[in-house]
PDB file of C-alpha atoms in Angstrom:
ATOM      1  CA  MET J 383     -39.131 102.839   0.523  1.00 39.00           C
ATOM      2  CA  SER J 384     -38.243 105.526  -2.275  1.00 43.00           C
ATOM      3  CA  ASP J 385     -39.606 108.198  -0.469  1.00 53.00           C
ATOM      4  CA  PRO J 386     -37.393 108.961   2.706  1.00 61.00           C
ATOM      5  CA  GLY J 387     -40.058 110.999   4.513  1.00 63.00           C
ATOM      6  CA  GLY J 388     -42.265 107.293   4.724  1.00 81.00           C
ATOM      7  CA  LEU J 389     -39.443 105.374   6.327  1.00 91.00           C
ATOM      8  CA  ARG J 390     -40.701 103.557   9.225  1.00 95.00           C
ATOM      9  CA  ILE J 391     -37.576 104.528  11.681  1.00 97.00           C
ATOM     10  CA  GLY J 392     -36.596 102.216  14.659  1.00 98.00           C
ATOM     11  CA  TYR J 393     -34.401 103.857  17.688  1.00 98.00           C
ATOM     12  CA  ILE J 394     -32.141 101.486  19.946  1.00 98.00           C
ATOM     13  CA  GLY J 395     -30.471 103.356  22.964  1.00 97.00           C
ATOM     14  CA  LEU J 396     -32.160 106.252  24.874  1.00 97.00           C
ATOM     15  CA  GLY J 397     -29.785 107.743  26.903  1.00 95.00           C
ATOM     16  CA  ASN J 398     -28.550 111.304  26.875  1.00 95.00           C
ATOM     17  CA  MET J 399     -27.923 111.366  23.296  1.00 96.00           C
ATOM     18  CA  GLY J 400     -30.177 108.924  22.078  1.00 97.00           C
ATOM     19  CA  ALA J 401     -33.367 110.280  23.884  1.00 97.00           C
ATOM     20  CA  PRO J 402     -33.442 113.853  22.420  1.00 97.00           C
ATOM     21  CA  MET J 403     -32.619 112.506  19.008  1.00 98.00           C
ATOM     22  CA  ALA J 404     -35.340 109.678  18.908  1.00 98.00           C
ATOM     23  CA  GLN J 405     -37.850 112.706  20.581  1.00 97.00           C
ATOM     24  CA  ARG J 406     -37.098 114.931  17.496  1.00 96.00           C
ATOM     25  CA  LEU J 407     -38.343 111.978  15.289  1.00 96.00           C
ATOM     26  CA  LEU J 408     -41.901 111.735  16.903  1.00 95.00           C
ATOM     27  CA  GLY J 409     -44.525 112.389  14.251  1.00 87.00           C
ATOM     28  CA  ARG J 410     -42.598 111.864  11.088  1.00 90.00           C
ATOM     29  CA  PRO J 411     -45.114 110.164   8.836  1.00 89.00           C
ATOM     30  CA  GLY J 412     -43.196 106.929   8.770  1.00 90.00           C
ATOM     31  CA  GLY J 413     -43.817 106.384  12.716  1.00 94.00           C
ATOM     32  CA  LEU J 414     -40.969 105.710  15.244  1.00 97.00           C
ATOM     33  CA  THR J 415     -40.569 102.048  17.140  1.00 98.00           C
ATOM     34  CA  VAL J 416     -37.645 102.603  20.004  1.00 98.00           C
ATOM     35  CA  LEU J 417     -35.785 100.227  22.259  1.00 98.00           C
ATOM     36  CA  ASP J 418     -34.325 100.705  25.524  1.00 97.00           C
ATOM     37  CA  THR J 419     -33.298  98.512  28.672  1.00 95.00           C
ATOM     38  CA  ARG J 420     -35.072 100.540  30.609  1.00 97.00           C
ATOM     39  CA  PRO J 421     -38.974 101.005  30.667  1.00 96.00           C
ATOM     40  CA  GLU J 422     -38.864 104.371  32.239  1.00 97.00           C
ATOM     41  CA  ALA J 423     -36.938 105.687  28.625  1.00 97.00           C
ATOM     42  CA  VAL J 424     -39.043 103.722  26.593  1.00 98.00           C
ATOM     43  CA  ALA J 425     -42.511 105.008  28.511  1.00 98.00           C
ATOM     44  CA  PRO J 426     -42.422 109.111  27.608  1.00 97.00           C
ATOM     45  CA  PHE J 427     -41.992 107.846  23.608  1.00 98.00           C
ATOM     46  CA  VAL J 428     -44.930 105.493  23.871  1.00 97.00           C
ATOM     47  CA  GLU J 429     -47.257 108.443  25.670  1.00 97.00           C
ATOM     48  CA  ALA J 430     -46.045 110.034  22.427  1.00 97.00           C
ATOM     49  CA  GLY J 431     -47.570 107.957  19.854  1.00 96.00           C
ATOM     50  CA  ALA J 432     -44.192 106.150  19.193  1.00 97.00           C
ATOM     51  CA  THR J 433     -44.506 102.082  19.397  1.00 97.00           C
ATOM     52  CA  ALA J 434     -42.337  99.972  21.883  1.00 97.00           C
ATOM     53  CA  ALA J 435     -40.419  97.042  20.457  1.00 97.00           C
ATOM     54  CA  THR J 436     -39.515  94.067  22.546  1.00 96.00           C
ATOM     55  CA  ASP J 437     -36.335  93.210  21.485  1.00 97.00           C
ATOM     56  CA  THR J 438     -33.774  93.904  18.990  1.00 97.00           C
ATOM     57  CA  ALA J 439     -35.396  91.541  16.031  1.00 97.00           C
ATOM     58  CA  GLU J 440     -38.793  92.603  16.733  1.00 97.00           C
ATOM     59  CA  LEU J 441     -37.855  96.381  15.977  1.00 98.00           C
ATOM     60  CA  ALA J 442     -35.712  95.005  13.234  1.00 98.00           C
ATOM     61  CA  ALA J 443     -38.327  93.451  11.383  1.00 97.00           C
ATOM     62  CA  ALA J 444     -40.646  96.504  11.759  1.00 96.00           C
ATOM     63  CA  CYS J 445     -38.160  98.965  10.267  1.00 97.00           C
ATOM     64  CA  ASP J 446     -36.649 100.135   7.244  1.00 97.00           C
ATOM     65  CA  LEU J 447     -34.126 102.516   9.140  1.00 98.00           C
ATOM     66  CA  ILE J 448     -32.620 101.558  12.490  1.00 98.00           C
ATOM     67  CA  CYS J 449     -30.572 104.422  14.405  1.00 98.00           C
ATOM     68  CA  VAL J 450     -28.262 103.146  17.202  1.00 98.00           C
ATOM     69  CA  THR J 451     -27.226 105.011  20.069  1.00 97.00           C
ATOM     70  CA  VAL J 452     -25.096 102.299  22.539  1.00 97.00           C
ATOM     71  CA  LEU J 453     -22.095 103.179  24.195  1.00 93.00           C
ATOM     72  CA  ASP J 454     -19.250 101.331  22.792  1.00 95.00           C
ATOM     73  CA  ASP J 455     -18.352  98.937  20.021  1.00 96.00           C
ATOM     74  CA  ALA J 456     -18.758  95.706  21.798  1.00 97.00           C
ATOM     75  CA  GLN J 457     -22.733  96.587  22.030  1.00 97.00           C
ATOM     76  CA  VAL J 458     -22.743  98.263  18.691  1.00 97.00           C
ATOM     77  CA  ARG J 459     -21.327  94.698  17.303  1.00 98.00           C
ATOM     78  CA  ASP J 460     -24.043  92.844  19.853  1.00 97.00           C
ATOM     79  CA  VAL J 461     -26.925  94.852  18.643  1.00 98.00           C
ATOM     80  CA  VAL J 462     -26.255  94.586  15.151  1.00 98.00           C
ATOM     81  CA  ALA J 463     -24.614  90.976  14.545  1.00 97.00           C
ATOM     82  CA  GLY J 464     -25.317  89.197  18.113  1.00 96.00           C
ATOM     83  CA  THR J 465     -27.637  86.488  18.504  1.00 96.00           C
ATOM     84  CA  GLY J 466     -31.424  88.106  18.017  1.00 96.00           C
ATOM     85  CA  GLY J 467     -29.474  90.833  17.118  1.00 97.00           C
ATOM     86  CA  LEU J 468     -31.021  93.293  14.030  1.00 98.00           C
ATOM     87  CA  LEU J 469     -29.591  90.986  11.509  1.00 97.00           C
ATOM     88  CA  SER J 470     -31.366  88.129  12.140  1.00 97.00           C
ATOM     89  CA  THR J 471     -34.713  89.574  10.962  1.00 97.00           C
ATOM     90  CA  ALA J 472     -33.553  92.805   8.862  1.00 97.00           C
ATOM     91  CA  ARG J 473     -35.367  93.026   5.331  1.00 97.00           C
ATOM     92  CA  PRO J 474     -32.987  93.553   2.246  1.00 97.00           C
ATOM     93  CA  GLY J 475     -32.605  97.383   1.994  1.00 96.00           C
ATOM     94  CA  THR J 476     -32.534  98.398   5.550  1.00 97.00           C
ATOM     95  CA  VAL J 477     -30.557 100.676   6.694  1.00 98.00           C
ATOM     96  CA  ILE J 478     -28.695 100.706  10.075  1.00 98.00           C
ATOM     97  CA  ALA J 479     -27.237 103.688  11.474  1.00 98.00           C
ATOM     98  CA  VAL J 480     -24.441 103.883  13.894  1.00 98.00           C
ATOM     99  CA  HIS J 481     -24.365 107.273  15.582  1.00 98.00           C
ATOM    100  CA  SER J 482     -22.263 105.794  18.514  1.00 95.00           C
ATOM    101  CA  THR J 483     -18.735 106.711  18.421  1.00 93.00           C
ATOM    102  CA  ILE J 484     -16.783 103.171  17.296  1.00 94.00           C
ATOM    103  CA  SER J 485     -13.651 102.112  15.722  1.00 94.00           C
ATOM    104  CA  ASP J 486     -13.843 102.795  12.249  1.00 95.00           C
ATOM    105  CA  THR J 487     -12.701  99.066  11.834  1.00 95.00           C
ATOM    106  CA  THR J 488     -15.729  97.961  13.549  1.00 96.00           C
ATOM    107  CA  ALA J 489     -17.815 100.028  11.389  1.00 97.00           C
ATOM    108  CA  THR J 490     -16.546  98.753   8.037  1.00 97.00           C
ATOM    109  CA  GLU J 491     -16.231  94.945   9.236  1.00 97.00           C
ATOM    110  CA  LEU J 492     -19.736  95.537  10.527  1.00 98.00           C
ATOM    111  CA  ALA J 493     -21.099  96.688   7.363  1.00 98.00           C
ATOM    112  CA  ALA J 494     -19.412  94.042   5.232  1.00 98.00           C
ATOM    113  CA  GLN J 495     -21.611  91.561   7.239  1.00 97.00           C
ATOM    114  CA  CYS J 496     -24.542  93.667   6.953  1.00 98.00           C
ATOM    115  CA  ALA J 497     -24.045  93.772   3.176  1.00 97.00           C
ATOM    116  CA  GLU J 498     -24.053  89.876   2.743  1.00 97.00           C
ATOM    117  CA  ALA J 499     -27.866  90.353   4.122  1.00 96.00           C
ATOM    118  CA  GLY J 500     -28.649  93.052   1.787  1.00 97.00           C
ATOM    119  CA  VAL J 501     -28.321  95.456   4.480  1.00 98.00           C
ATOM    120  CA  ASP J 502     -26.770  98.723   4.409  1.00 98.00           C
ATOM    121  CA  LEU J 503     -24.817  99.732   7.433  1.00 98.00           C
ATOM    122  CA  VAL J 504     -23.760 103.449   7.702  1.00 98.00           C
ATOM    123  CA  ASP J 505     -21.862 104.702  10.392  1.00 98.00           C
ATOM    124  CA  ALA J 506     -22.822 108.149  11.402  1.00 98.00           C
ATOM    125  CA  PRO J 507     -21.637 109.947  14.507  1.00 97.00           C
ATOM    126  CA  VAL J 508     -22.705 113.101  15.895  1.00 97.00           C
ATOM    127  CA  SER J 509     -21.471 115.896  17.299  1.00 96.00           C
ATOM    128  CA  GLY J 510     -22.870 118.798  19.357  1.00 95.00           C
ATOM    129  CA  GLY J 511     -23.821 116.942  22.456  1.00 93.00           C
ATOM    130  CA  ALA J 512     -27.119 116.542  24.437  1.00 92.00           C
ATOM    131  CA  PRO J 513     -27.568 120.264  23.987  1.00 94.00           C
ATOM    132  CA  GLY J 514     -27.289 120.002  20.191  1.00 96.00           C
ATOM    133  CA  ALA J 515     -29.416 116.710  20.051  1.00 95.00           C
ATOM    134  CA  ARG J 516     -32.351 118.722  21.918  1.00 94.00           C
ATOM    135  CA  ASN J 517     -32.181 121.645  19.826  1.00 95.00           C
ATOM    136  CA  GLY J 518     -31.956 120.082  16.810  1.00 96.00           C
ATOM    137  CA  THR J 519     -28.704 121.406  15.790  1.00 97.00           C
ATOM    138  CA  LEU J 520     -26.212 118.305  15.659  1.00 98.00           C
ATOM    139  CA  ALA J 521     -23.805 117.587  13.064  1.00 98.00           C
ATOM    140  CA  VAL J 522     -23.628 114.313  11.553  1.00 98.00           C
ATOM    141  CA  MET J 523     -21.148 112.803   9.877  1.00 98.00           C
ATOM    142  CA  VAL J 524     -21.923 110.106   7.586  1.00 98.00           C
ATOM    143  CA  GLY J 525     -19.907 107.387   6.066  1.00 98.00           C
ATOM    144  CA  ALA J 526     -22.334 105.344   3.553  1.00 98.00           C
ATOM    145  CA  THR J 527     -23.102 104.872  -0.095  1.00 96.00           C
ATOM    146  CA  ASP J 528     -24.426 107.393  -2.045  1.00 97.00           C
ATOM    147  CA  GLU J 529     -27.862 105.241  -2.140  1.00 96.00           C
ATOM    148  CA  ALA J 530     -27.744 104.868   1.613  1.00 97.00           C
ATOM    149  CA  PHE J 531     -26.995 108.484   2.325  1.00 98.00           C
ATOM    150  CA  ALA J 532     -29.981 109.326  -0.026  1.00 96.00           C
ATOM    151  CA  LYS J 533     -32.424 107.260   2.441  1.00 95.00           C
ATOM    152  CA  VAL J 534     -30.932 108.955   5.632  1.00 97.00           C
ATOM    153  CA  ALA J 535     -30.026 112.752   5.100  1.00 96.00           C
ATOM    154  CA  GLU J 536     -33.783 113.469   5.558  1.00 95.00           C
ATOM    155  CA  PRO J 537     -34.453 112.065   8.914  1.00 96.00           C
ATOM    156  CA  PHE J 538     -31.162 112.339  10.190  1.00 97.00           C
ATOM    157  CA  GLY J 539     -32.111 116.399   9.356  1.00 96.00           C
ATOM    158  CA  HIS J 540     -34.941 116.047  12.380  1.00 95.00           C
ATOM    159  CA  PHE J 541     -31.964 116.359  15.059  1.00 97.00           C
ATOM    160  CA  ALA J 542     -28.971 117.622  12.901  1.00 97.00           C
ATOM    161  CA  GLU J 543     -28.177 121.271  11.664  1.00 97.00           C
ATOM    162  CA  ILE J 544     -25.332 119.893   8.994  1.00 98.00           C
ATOM    163  CA  VAL J 545     -25.867 116.389   7.659  1.00 98.00           C
ATOM    164  CA  ILE J 546     -22.100 115.923   6.000  1.00 98.00           C
ATOM    165  CA  HIS J 547     -21.655 112.660   3.508  1.00 98.00           C
ATOM    166  CA  ALA J 548     -18.030 112.052   4.804  1.00 98.00           C
ATOM    167  CA  GLY J 549     -17.351 109.267   2.045  1.00 98.00           C
ATOM    168  CA  PRO J 550     -17.577 105.449   2.382  1.00 98.00           C
ATOM    169  CA  VAL J 551     -18.502 103.312   5.153  1.00 98.00           C
ATOM    170  CA  GLY J 552     -16.024 104.314   7.856  1.00 97.00           C
ATOM    171  CA  SER J 553     -15.165 108.007   6.563  1.00 97.00           C
ATOM    172  CA  GLY J 554     -18.092 109.228   9.334  1.00 97.00           C
ATOM    173  CA  THR J 555     -15.904 107.807  12.099  1.00 96.00           C
ATOM    174  CA  ARG J 556     -12.843 109.044  10.791  1.00 96.00           C
ATOM    175  CA  MET J 557     -14.126 112.893  10.530  1.00 97.00           C
ATOM    176  CA  LYS J 558     -15.768 112.244  14.190  1.00 96.00           C
ATOM    177  CA  LEU J 559     -12.083 110.928  15.388  1.00 95.00           C
ATOM    178  CA  ALA J 560     -10.703 114.286  13.655  1.00 95.00           C
ATOM    179  CA  ARG J 561     -13.055 116.423  15.076  1.00 95.00           C
ATOM    180  CA  ASN J 562     -12.578 114.944  18.806  1.00 95.00           C
ATOM    181  CA  LEU J 563      -9.062 115.255  18.220  1.00 94.00           C
ATOM    182  CA  LEU J 564      -9.021 118.780  18.330  1.00 95.00           C
ATOM    183  CA  HIS J 565     -11.901 118.853  20.885  1.00 94.00           C
ATOM    184  CA  PHE J 566      -9.513 116.826  23.633  1.00 95.00           C
ATOM    185  CA  ILE J 567      -6.295 118.910  22.559  1.00 95.00           C
ATOM    186  CA  SER J 568      -7.824 121.866  23.161  1.00 95.00           C
ATOM    187  CA  PHE J 569      -9.130 120.981  26.627  1.00 95.00           C
ATOM    188  CA  THR J 570      -5.619 119.779  27.361  1.00 97.00           C
ATOM    189  CA  ALA J 571      -4.118 123.000  26.046  1.00 96.00           C
ATOM    190  CA  ALA J 572      -6.767 125.010  28.196  1.00 96.00           C
ATOM    191  CA  THR J 573      -5.135 122.773  31.232  1.00 97.00           C
ATOM    192  CA  GLU J 574      -2.014 124.052  30.333  1.00 97.00           C
ATOM    193  CA  ALA J 575      -3.169 127.810  30.112  1.00 97.00           C
ATOM    194  CA  GLN J 576      -4.829 127.717  33.336  1.00 97.00           C
ATOM    195  CA  ARG J 577      -1.770 126.212  35.043  1.00 97.00           C
ATOM    196  CA  LEU J 578       0.033 129.673  33.590  1.00 97.00           C
ATOM    197  CA  ALA J 579      -2.776 131.995  34.739  1.00 97.00           C
ATOM    198  CA  GLU J 580      -2.470 130.570  38.209  1.00 97.00           C
ATOM    199  CA  ALA J 581       1.089 130.620  38.408  1.00 97.00           C
ATOM    200  CA  ALA J 582       0.912 134.388  37.751  1.00 97.00           C
ATOM    201  CA  GLY J 583      -1.945 134.905  40.209  1.00 98.00           C
ATOM    202  CA  ILE J 584      -4.798 135.672  37.468  1.00 97.00           C
ATOM    203  CA  ASP J 585      -8.216 134.170  38.802  1.00 98.00           C
ATOM    204  CA  ILE J 586      -8.701 131.643  36.008  1.00 97.00           C
ATOM    205  CA  THR J 587     -12.549 131.653  36.598  1.00 97.00           C
ATOM    206  CA  GLU J 588     -12.277 134.787  34.987  1.00 98.00           C
ATOM    207  CA  LEU J 589      -9.766 133.547  32.070  1.00 97.00           C
ATOM    208  CA  GLY J 590     -12.452 131.018  31.515  1.00 97.00           C
ATOM    209  CA  LYS J 591     -15.433 133.799  30.753  1.00 97.00           C
ATOM    210  CA  VAL J 592     -12.621 135.506  28.386  1.00 97.00           C
ATOM    211  CA  VAL J 593     -12.070 132.526  26.442  1.00 96.00           C
ATOM    212  CA  ARG J 594     -15.525 131.321  25.955  1.00 96.00           C
ATOM    213  CA  HIS J 595     -16.576 135.003  25.248  1.00 97.00           C
ATOM    214  CA  THR J 596     -14.072 135.224  22.562  1.00 96.00           C
ATOM    215  CA  ASP J 597     -13.946 131.811  21.230  1.00 94.00           C
ATOM    216  CA  ALA J 598     -17.888 132.595  20.254  1.00 94.00           C
ATOM    217  CA  ILE J 599     -16.784 135.425  18.175  1.00 95.00           C
ATOM    218  CA  THR J 600     -13.941 134.390  16.776  1.00 94.00           C
ATOM    219  CA  GLY J 601     -14.806 130.942  15.990  1.00 92.00           C
ATOM    220  CA  GLY J 602     -11.697 129.278  17.917  1.00 91.00           C
ATOM    221  CA  ALA J 603     -10.028 126.578  15.517  1.00 93.00           C
ATOM    222  CA  GLY J 604     -12.430 126.221  13.072  1.00 93.00           C
ATOM    223  CA  ALA J 605     -11.517 129.760  11.975  1.00 92.00           C
ATOM    224  CA  ILE J 606      -8.718 128.510  10.462  1.00 92.00           C
ATOM    225  CA  MET J 607     -10.167 125.409   8.923  1.00 95.00           C
ATOM    226  CA  TRP J 608     -10.912 126.460   5.223  1.00 93.00           C
ATOM    227  CA  ARG J 609      -8.454 124.734   2.944  1.00 93.00           C
ATOM    228  CA  ASP J 610      -9.220 122.022   1.044  1.00 93.00           C
ATOM    229  CA  ASN J 611      -5.890 119.909   1.490  1.00 94.00           C
ATOM    230  CA  THR J 612      -2.676 120.348   3.832  1.00 94.00           C
ATOM    231  CA  SER J 613       0.335 121.303   1.504  1.00 96.00           C
ATOM    232  CA  GLN J 614       2.385 124.269   1.760  1.00 96.00           C
ATOM    233  CA  LEU J 615       1.315 127.337   0.542  1.00 96.00           C
ATOM    234  CA  GLY J 616       3.164 128.831  -2.360  1.00 96.00           C
ATOM    235  CA  ALA J 617       3.698 132.766  -1.979  1.00 95.00           C
ATOM    236  CA  ALA J 618       0.999 133.670  -4.744  1.00 96.00           C
ATOM    237  CA  ASP J 619      -1.615 131.485  -3.259  1.00 96.00           C
ATOM    238  CA  SER J 620      -4.298 133.825  -1.809  1.00 96.00           C
ATOM    239  CA  TRP J 621      -4.183 132.214   1.716  1.00 96.00           C
ATOM    240  CA  PHE J 622      -0.481 132.808   1.947  1.00 96.00           C
ATOM    241  CA  PRO J 623      -0.817 136.049   3.388  1.00 96.00           C
ATOM    242  CA  ILE J 624      -3.649 135.793   5.299  1.00 95.00           C
ATOM    243  CA  PHE J 625      -2.044 132.626   7.162  1.00 95.00           C
ATOM    244  CA  SER J 626       1.553 133.955   7.706  1.00 97.00           C
ATOM    245  CA  HIS J 627      -0.468 136.899   9.402  1.00 96.00           C
ATOM    246  CA  VAL J 628      -1.987 134.464  11.659  1.00 95.00           C
ATOM    247  CA  ARG J 629       1.565 132.817  12.435  1.00 95.00           C
ATOM    248  CA  ASP J 630       3.262 136.018  13.219  1.00 96.00           C
ATOM    249  CA  LEU J 631       1.123 136.848  15.655  1.00 95.00           C
ATOM    250  CA  GLY J 632       0.510 133.200  17.239  1.00 95.00           C
ATOM    251  CA  GLU J 633       4.601 132.741  17.326  1.00 95.00           C
ATOM    252  CA  LYS J 634       4.548 135.903  19.054  1.00 95.00           C
ATOM    253  CA  ASP J 635       2.220 135.539  21.651  1.00 95.00           C
ATOM    254  CA  LEU J 636       3.256 131.871  22.229  1.00 96.00           C
ATOM    255  CA  SER J 637       6.915 133.336  22.649  1.00 95.00           C
ATOM    256  CA  LEU J 638       5.597 135.748  25.409  1.00 94.00           C
ATOM    257  CA  ALA J 639       3.744 132.964  27.336  1.00 95.00           C
ATOM    258  CA  LEU J 640       6.704 130.437  27.181  1.00 95.00           C
ATOM    259  CA  ASP J 641       8.745 133.471  28.381  1.00 95.00           C
ATOM    260  CA  LEU J 642       6.534 133.874  31.404  1.00 96.00           C
ATOM    261  CA  GLY J 643       6.165 130.419  32.070  1.00 96.00           C
ATOM    262  CA  GLU J 644      10.073 130.132  32.190  1.00 96.00           C
ATOM    263  CA  ARG J 645      10.145 132.914  34.563  1.00 96.00           C
ATOM    264  CA  LEU J 646       7.119 131.598  36.828  1.00 97.00           C
ATOM    265  CA  GLY J 647       8.730 127.753  36.928  1.00 97.00           C
ATOM    266  CA  VAL J 648       5.693 126.458  34.658  1.00 97.00           C
ATOM    267  CA  GLU J 649       6.618 124.143  31.847  1.00 97.00           C
ATOM    268  CA  LEU J 650       4.053 124.502  29.337  1.00 97.00           C
ATOM    269  CA  PRO J 651       4.976 121.349  26.660  1.00 96.00           C
ATOM    270  CA  LEU J 652       2.131 122.006  24.297  1.00 96.00           C
ATOM    271  CA  ALA J 653       2.920 125.565  23.798  1.00 96.00           C
ATOM    272  CA  THR J 654       6.298 124.774  23.086  1.00 96.00           C
ATOM    273  CA  ARG J 655       5.131 122.210  20.466  1.00 95.00           C
ATOM    274  CA  ALA J 656       2.517 124.806  18.998  1.00 96.00           C
ATOM    275  CA  LEU J 657       5.662 127.680  18.517  1.00 96.00           C
ATOM    276  CA  ALA J 658       7.533 124.938  16.751  1.00 95.00           C
ATOM    277  CA  GLY J 659       4.729 123.687  14.407  1.00 95.00           C
ATOM    278  CA  LEU J 660       2.247 126.411  14.075  1.00 95.00           C
ATOM    279  CA  GLY J 661       3.809 127.595  10.635  1.00 95.00           C
ATOM    280  CA  VAL J 662       4.641 124.466   9.377  1.00 95.00           C
ATOM    281  CA  GLY J 663       0.895 123.511  10.171  1.00 95.00           C
ATOM    282  CA  LEU J 664      -0.663 126.445   8.336  1.00 95.00           C
ATOM    283  CA  GLY J 665       1.433 126.308   5.016  1.00 95.00           C
ATOM    284  CA  VAL J 666       3.310 128.705   5.330  1.00 95.00           C
ATOM    285  CA  GLY J 667       6.413 127.579   7.044  1.00 95.00           C
ATOM    286  CA  THR J 668       8.372 128.516  10.578  1.00 94.00           C
ATOM    287  CA  GLY J 669       8.487 132.382  11.046  1.00 92.00           C
ATOM    288  CA  SER J 670      11.675 134.360  12.284  1.00 91.00           C
ATOM    289  CA  THR J 671      10.469 134.529  15.777  1.00 90.00           C
ATOM    290  CA  ALA J 672       9.997 130.507  15.976  1.00 88.00           C
ATOM    291  CA  GLN J 673      13.306 130.403  14.590  1.00 90.00           C
ATOM    292  CA  ALA J 674      14.948 132.736  16.799  1.00 88.00           C
ATOM    293  CA  HIS J 675      13.603 130.544  19.638  1.00 86.00           C
ATOM    294  CA  ALA J 676      14.798 127.120  18.323  1.00 85.00           C
ATOM    295  CA  SER J 677      18.091 128.804  17.840  1.00 83.00           C
ATOM    296  CA  GLU J 678      18.173 129.860  21.319  1.00 81.00           C
ATOM    297  CA  GLU J 679      16.942 126.236  22.420  1.00 76.00           C
ATOM    298  CA  HIS J 680      20.335 124.770  20.965  1.00 72.00           C
ATOM    299  CA  ALA J 681      22.660 127.658  22.090  1.00 64.00           C
TER     300      ALA J 681
END
């Protein structure tokens, strides 16, 4: 198993994400064994040269690296440690990679259980959705030992553009949860923006076009995520003038949006929270616009 390129890979779960990820592993030197509860999901892989396993235990006995993409924590626990699960036949040195987004505590608990059998479990959730899986452009966030990460980095590179070693087991999931926190808060903010635009008589489908266009240019929220910590910045720090400028622009626009919302009778709780916390979150402190708004609120 010193040559990651020669690992025999097993893949469990050939759904919307698992199937395109597994497809990009076809043709690797070590070969591919697949398993899914639906025969119609397995058939195209067999036709393309993969081997079909009849159950989890059979797959584990034949493979060096096993990728798991199932629905939730309960299914992951069952596949890994349930009756007839992977641990029933996996050989010492085997790596089990869980791509499902699960609790970080599930990952660490299962990793400890696997370690007793000499098996490495790594949590390796992905970001980029089915299009990223099909195109091989996913981001994979891996919680693993250095040794286990060295084994999975090359195979993961077949379906991912970025493979990040986030830290020890559990870290991949924690990174994914932070990433998805931003994702779904931004969705909530988008619904708030739509309510404001609709109340103002704006065609929100046209607003959506503008958002998608400009986010593709500016990078969206990721454009400010360059620092290696979240401490407050000193005035001499090179980031201070940059983020102060971002804060001032943001506070101005948020204040104007809140004023429009007040006139239209539209509540904007996320915008209110953003105005109060933007500068502090950027590490440059609250700006004059937010301070003035806070004074008016308490007047």
